[in-house]
């Protein structure tokens, strides 16, 4: 006797498969704290500049990169997490911004506009630290700023490559991958954000409230807050009372994103009174 499957069972099974597929797709294609619609609203001029002809910064690439780092902004309910997201988005916006100073009303809407350091499109040798024996620069390669965080220097390229690609030579030999592979480029930004490099804590530790300043930090005036993030990213040029448009704009980017995301910016948002690391 032939078995005749119940039609109701078939339909239920089909719907169940569709549901599972939808969940799996959602896991790959979305980020709990930010939808694609919100992403596009936060970056209304995304993919201008040197990526206008070949769009580079996409929500999909960002989401795929976050899957490589499960601890990145994992707490979806904390105000601290929303504040950290604002800090991260502000940082990558400042690094890649294409706003015109003559139009400050819209200046902070131009994040993710450029994908690499414009002054170094033909290469910049000064980002090669030839004294680094662990991640030596390759002759003829430039390790200038690329991607959302504008990752720079051969040791950063080498460390990131070693962790994510399991081979330090991949990016030391081919640093231009960070300007051609969007997911890898976003992954480099997230890696820099969550990875401490002694004596610096990670930006994630600072913004998530997990960083406890050492005695040396306290003497140097370094306190938890966005000011410490500025110090970690570019303290030598932006902190300790340095008069620079860099620190002015970076801080204003943060305040702009906090306003957009309706989150309080928190304490210690400036690094003017903080001594830069290494000084």
Tab-separated table of C-alpha atoms in Angstrom:
chain	number	residue	atom	x	y	z
A	1	UNK	CA	0.000	0.000	0.000
A	2	UNK	CA	1.377	3.411	-0.955
A	3	UNK	CA	1.835	6.038	1.756
A	4	UNK	CA	-0.108	9.244	1.083
A	5	UNK	CA	1.277	12.095	3.226
A	6	UNK	CA	-1.248	14.268	4.992
A	7	UNK	CA	-1.598	17.610	3.158
A	8	UNK	CA	-1.734	19.505	6.447
A	9	UNK	CA	1.584	17.966	7.522
A	10	UNK	CA	3.196	18.951	4.222
A	11	UNK	CA	1.978	22.544	4.509
A	12	UNK	CA	3.114	22.795	8.133
A	13	UNK	CA	6.523	21.421	7.246
A	14	UNK	CA	6.901	23.904	4.396
A	15	UNK	CA	5.971	26.837	6.646
A	16	UNK	CA	8.408	25.620	9.294
A	17	UNK	CA	11.230	25.487	6.749
A	18	UNK	CA	10.380	29.001	5.589
A	19	UNK	CA	10.389	30.230	9.182
A	20	UNK	CA	13.795	28.667	9.880
A	21	UNK	CA	15.190	30.128	6.671
A	22	UNK	CA	13.888	33.560	7.634
A	23	UNK	CA	15.499	33.327	11.075
A	24	UNK	CA	18.800	32.240	9.554
A	25	UNK	CA	18.664	35.083	7.025
A	26	UNK	CA	17.861	37.553	9.817
A	27	UNK	CA	20.882	36.329	11.775
A	28	UNK	CA	23.131	37.000	8.786
A	29	UNK	CA	21.555	40.155	7.409
A	30	UNK	CA	20.733	42.255	10.467
A	31	UNK	CA	22.302	43.843	13.509
A	32	UNK	CA	20.224	44.010	16.730
A	33	UNK	CA	20.951	47.656	17.491
A	34	UNK	CA	20.592	49.072	14.005
A	35	UNK	CA	18.382	48.297	11.012
A	36	UNK	CA	19.372	48.875	7.406
A	37	UNK	CA	16.874	51.726	7.184
A	38	UNK	CA	18.420	53.393	10.236
A	39	UNK	CA	21.910	52.808	8.811
A	40	UNK	CA	21.013	54.653	5.619
A	41	UNK	CA	19.411	57.467	7.595
A	42	UNK	CA	22.548	57.916	9.698
A	43	UNK	CA	24.730	57.996	6.570
A	44	UNK	CA	22.739	59.906	3.927
A	45	UNK	CA	25.856	60.533	1.802
A	46	UNK	CA	27.424	57.104	2.187
A	47	UNK	CA	29.735	55.924	-0.583
A	48	UNK	CA	30.650	59.282	-2.020
A	49	UNK	CA	34.199	60.416	-2.680
A	50	UNK	CA	36.567	57.707	-3.857
A	51	UNK	CA	33.911	54.982	-3.670
A	52	UNK	CA	31.179	56.756	-5.624
A	53	UNK	CA	31.617	54.616	-8.736
A	54	UNK	CA	31.976	51.342	-6.819
A	55	UNK	CA	29.863	51.526	-3.615
A	56	UNK	CA	31.919	50.140	-0.753
A	57	UNK	CA	30.305	50.753	2.622
A	58	UNK	CA	27.125	48.693	2.862
A	59	UNK	CA	24.984	47.650	5.793
A	60	UNK	CA	25.351	44.026	4.674
A	61	UNK	CA	29.158	44.199	4.775
A	62	UNK	CA	29.005	45.790	8.232
A	63	UNK	CA	26.669	43.091	9.574
A	64	UNK	CA	28.805	40.278	8.153
A	65	UNK	CA	31.856	41.808	9.803
A	66	UNK	CA	30.106	41.974	13.190
A	67	UNK	CA	29.517	38.206	13.041
A	68	UNK	CA	33.287	37.698	13.268
A	69	UNK	CA	33.289	39.376	16.702
A	70	UNK	CA	30.446	38.049	18.905
A	71	UNK	CA	31.361	40.363	21.813
A	72	UNK	CA	31.001	43.532	19.722
A	73	UNK	CA	28.036	45.479	21.142
A	74	UNK	CA	26.453	42.224	22.294
A	75	UNK	CA	24.232	43.765	25.009
A	76	UNK	CA	21.180	45.152	23.204
A	77	UNK	CA	19.435	46.642	26.236
A	78	UNK	CA	22.070	48.759	27.911
A	79	UNK	CA	22.274	52.533	27.515
A	80	UNK	CA	26.033	52.058	27.703
A	81	UNK	CA	25.832	49.874	24.596
A	82	UNK	CA	23.866	52.505	22.690
A	83	UNK	CA	26.423	55.092	23.784
A	84	UNK	CA	29.229	52.828	22.579
A	85	UNK	CA	27.502	52.379	19.227
A	86	UNK	CA	27.268	56.161	18.908
A	87	UNK	CA	30.978	56.405	19.736
A	88	UNK	CA	31.903	53.740	17.175
A	89	UNK	CA	29.785	55.262	14.403
A	90	UNK	CA	31.088	58.735	15.229
A	91	UNK	CA	34.679	57.498	15.075
A	92	UNK	CA	34.343	55.803	11.697
A	93	UNK	CA	32.430	58.835	10.408
A	94	UNK	CA	35.176	61.212	11.494
A	95	UNK	CA	37.845	59.033	9.903
A	96	UNK	CA	36.010	58.806	6.572
A	97	UNK	CA	34.019	62.039	6.554
A	98	UNK	CA	33.602	64.159	3.451
A	99	UNK	CA	31.700	67.131	4.871
A	100	UNK	CA	32.333	70.707	3.759
A	101	UNK	CA	33.297	73.141	6.522
A	102	UNK	CA	31.285	75.807	4.696
A	103	UNK	CA	28.136	73.805	5.436
A	104	UNK	CA	28.402	72.874	9.113
A	105	UNK	CA	24.654	72.262	9.355
A	106	UNK	CA	25.140	69.062	7.332
A	107	UNK	CA	28.831	68.431	8.041
A	108	UNK	CA	28.226	65.487	10.370
A	109	UNK	CA	26.026	63.646	7.854
A	110	UNK	CA	28.970	62.814	5.607
A	111	UNK	CA	30.363	59.743	7.369
A	112	UNK	CA	31.643	56.758	5.359
A	113	UNK	CA	32.363	59.010	2.395
A	114	UNK	CA	35.993	58.067	1.720
A	115	UNK	CA	37.563	54.625	1.956
A	116	UNK	CA	41.235	55.581	2.191
A	117	UNK	CA	43.517	58.446	3.105
A	118	UNK	CA	43.371	60.840	0.186
A	119	UNK	CA	46.883	62.197	0.662
A	120	UNK	CA	48.243	58.670	0.277
A	121	UNK	CA	46.437	57.342	-2.780
A	122	UNK	CA	49.833	56.875	-4.395
A	123	UNK	CA	51.315	55.452	-1.196
A	124	UNK	CA	52.892	56.894	1.963
A	125	UNK	CA	56.177	55.455	3.199
A	126	UNK	CA	55.962	57.197	6.572
A	127	UNK	CA	53.452	54.591	7.814
A	128	UNK	CA	56.122	51.879	7.627
A	129	UNK	CA	57.849	51.157	10.938
A	130	UNK	CA	61.010	49.384	9.826
A	131	UNK	CA	62.039	48.698	13.436
A	132	UNK	CA	59.112	46.310	13.985
A	133	UNK	CA	60.575	42.807	13.707
A	134	UNK	CA	57.268	41.014	14.315
A	135	UNK	CA	55.358	42.739	11.533
A	136	UNK	CA	58.017	44.142	9.200
A	137	UNK	CA	56.792	46.298	6.322
A	138	UNK	CA	57.117	44.949	2.797
A	139	UNK	CA	59.136	47.123	0.455
A	140	UNK	CA	56.945	49.059	-1.925
A	141	UNK	CA	53.766	48.614	0.126
A	142	UNK	CA	51.921	51.443	1.816
A	143	UNK	CA	50.175	51.024	5.153
A	144	UNK	CA	48.259	54.278	5.118
A	145	UNK	CA	44.744	54.694	6.456
A	146	UNK	CA	42.159	52.471	4.818
A	147	UNK	CA	38.601	51.498	5.663
A	148	UNK	CA	36.099	52.818	8.230
A	149	UNK	CA	38.660	53.254	11.020
A	150	UNK	CA	41.456	54.214	8.585
A	151	UNK	CA	43.697	51.426	9.863
A	152	UNK	CA	47.326	52.581	9.631
A	153	UNK	CA	50.887	51.274	10.161
A	154	UNK	CA	52.337	47.892	9.245
A	155	UNK	CA	52.041	46.491	12.781
A	156	UNK	CA	48.283	47.091	12.832
A	157	UNK	CA	47.881	45.522	9.399
A	158	UNK	CA	49.980	42.548	10.506
A	159	UNK	CA	48.228	42.005	13.838
A	160	UNK	CA	44.768	42.214	12.307
A	161	UNK	CA	45.764	39.889	9.468
A	162	UNK	CA	47.212	37.400	11.938
A	163	UNK	CA	44.052	37.347	14.048
A	164	UNK	CA	41.383	37.322	11.352
A	165	UNK	CA	43.122	35.788	8.338
A	166	UNK	CA	45.392	33.541	10.454
A	167	UNK	CA	48.405	34.791	8.526
A	168	UNK	CA	50.190	38.071	9.202
A	169	UNK	CA	51.646	38.171	5.698
A	170	UNK	CA	48.270	38.324	3.936
A	171	UNK	CA	47.781	42.018	4.637
A	172	UNK	CA	51.440	42.894	4.967
A	173	UNK	CA	51.804	41.757	1.350
A	174	UNK	CA	48.415	43.035	0.210
A	175	UNK	CA	47.381	46.031	2.366
A	176	UNK	CA	45.164	47.284	-0.464
A	177	UNK	CA	42.647	44.545	0.419
A	178	UNK	CA	41.244	46.898	3.049
A	179	UNK	CA	40.183	49.238	0.251
A	180	UNK	CA	38.709	46.507	-1.961
A	181	UNK	CA	37.038	44.035	0.426
A	182	UNK	CA	34.203	45.811	2.321
A	183	UNK	CA	33.579	43.065	4.881
A	184	UNK	CA	37.277	42.747	5.699
A	185	UNK	CA	37.521	46.523	5.935
A	186	UNK	CA	34.684	46.731	8.463
A	187	UNK	CA	36.209	43.786	10.331
A	188	UNK	CA	39.457	45.745	10.664
A	189	UNK	CA	37.543	48.650	12.207
A	190	UNK	CA	35.774	46.406	14.708
A	191	UNK	CA	39.021	44.585	15.517
A	192	UNK	CA	40.732	47.879	16.308
A	193	UNK	CA	37.755	48.931	18.425
A	194	UNK	CA	37.683	45.825	20.639
A	195	UNK	CA	41.404	45.014	20.835
A	196	UNK	CA	43.565	46.604	23.575
A	197	UNK	CA	47.156	47.484	22.722
A	198	UNK	CA	49.097	47.981	25.940
A	199	UNK	CA	49.333	50.378	27.646
A	200	UNK	CA	46.083	51.458	25.979
A	201	UNK	CA	42.781	49.788	26.783
A	202	UNK	CA	40.407	49.068	23.931
A	203	UNK	CA	37.762	51.576	22.899
A	204	UNK	CA	35.210	48.887	23.716
A	205	UNK	CA	36.480	48.544	27.291
A	206	UNK	CA	36.274	52.298	27.763
A	207	UNK	CA	32.772	52.808	26.376
A	208	UNK	CA	31.284	49.660	27.918
A	209	UNK	CA	32.359	50.728	31.420
A	210	UNK	CA	34.768	47.823	31.873
A	211	UNK	CA	37.969	49.872	31.932
A	212	UNK	CA	39.468	50.749	35.296
A	213	UNK	CA	42.197	53.418	34.906
A	214	UNK	CA	45.590	52.479	36.312
A	215	UNK	CA	47.501	54.736	38.675
A	216	UNK	CA	49.455	56.009	35.675
A	217	UNK	CA	46.196	56.773	33.857
A	218	UNK	CA	44.863	58.699	36.828
A	219	UNK	CA	48.031	60.774	37.099
A	220	UNK	CA	47.760	61.510	33.363
A	221	UNK	CA	44.128	62.597	33.757
A	222	UNK	CA	42.750	59.732	31.654
A	223	UNK	CA	39.172	58.899	32.670
A	224	UNK	CA	36.388	56.649	31.296
A	225	UNK	CA	34.391	58.379	28.575
A	226	UNK	CA	34.638	59.372	24.928
A	227	UNK	CA	37.705	61.500	25.698
A	228	UNK	CA	39.656	58.293	26.354
A	229	UNK	CA	38.528	56.938	22.987
A	230	UNK	CA	39.958	60.027	21.321
A	231	UNK	CA	43.174	59.412	23.244
A	232	UNK	CA	43.365	55.777	22.126
A	233	UNK	CA	42.680	56.526	18.469
A	234	UNK	CA	44.832	59.593	17.941
A	235	UNK	CA	45.893	61.042	21.289
A	236	UNK	CA	49.261	62.338	20.179
A	237	UNK	CA	47.616	64.757	17.738
A	238	UNK	CA	44.330	65.433	19.500
A	239	UNK	CA	44.778	65.348	23.286
A	240	UNK	CA	46.628	67.106	26.076
A	241	UNK	CA	45.535	70.606	25.144
A	242	UNK	CA	46.525	70.341	21.480
A	243	UNK	CA	44.648	72.915	19.420
A	244	UNK	CA	43.413	70.952	16.443
A	245	UNK	CA	40.328	70.728	14.246
A	246	UNK	CA	40.737	66.963	14.543
A	247	UNK	CA	39.672	66.796	18.184
A	248	UNK	CA	37.032	69.465	17.665
A	249	UNK	CA	35.354	67.564	14.836
A	250	UNK	CA	35.775	64.112	16.374
A	251	UNK	CA	34.007	65.259	19.542
A	252	UNK	CA	31.276	67.006	17.579
A	253	UNK	CA	30.721	63.849	15.531
A	254	UNK	CA	30.168	61.972	18.773
A	255	UNK	CA	27.697	64.548	20.089
A	256	UNK	CA	25.894	64.523	16.729
A	257	UNK	CA	25.508	60.740	16.784
A	258	UNK	CA	24.375	60.736	20.399
A	259	UNK	CA	21.690	63.228	19.403
A	260	UNK	CA	20.668	61.135	16.384
A	261	UNK	CA	20.432	58.008	18.523
A	262	UNK	CA	18.820	59.808	21.471
A	263	UNK	CA	21.394	58.743	24.037
A	264	UNK	CA	23.209	60.808	26.663
A	265	UNK	CA	26.916	61.279	25.752
A	266	UNK	CA	28.047	60.578	29.325
A	267	UNK	CA	30.974	62.067	31.297
A	268	UNK	CA	34.553	62.906	30.299
A	269	UNK	CA	33.862	63.442	26.612
A	270	UNK	CA	36.935	65.606	25.962
A	271	UNK	CA	40.623	64.664	26.121
A	272	UNK	CA	41.993	68.210	26.420
A	273	UNK	CA	43.163	67.550	29.976
A	274	UNK	CA	44.428	64.030	29.239
A	275	UNK	CA	48.060	63.267	28.626
A	276	UNK	CA	48.451	61.239	25.420
A	277	UNK	CA	49.713	57.666	25.724
A	278	UNK	CA	53.434	57.306	25.156
A	279	UNK	CA	54.258	60.821	26.386
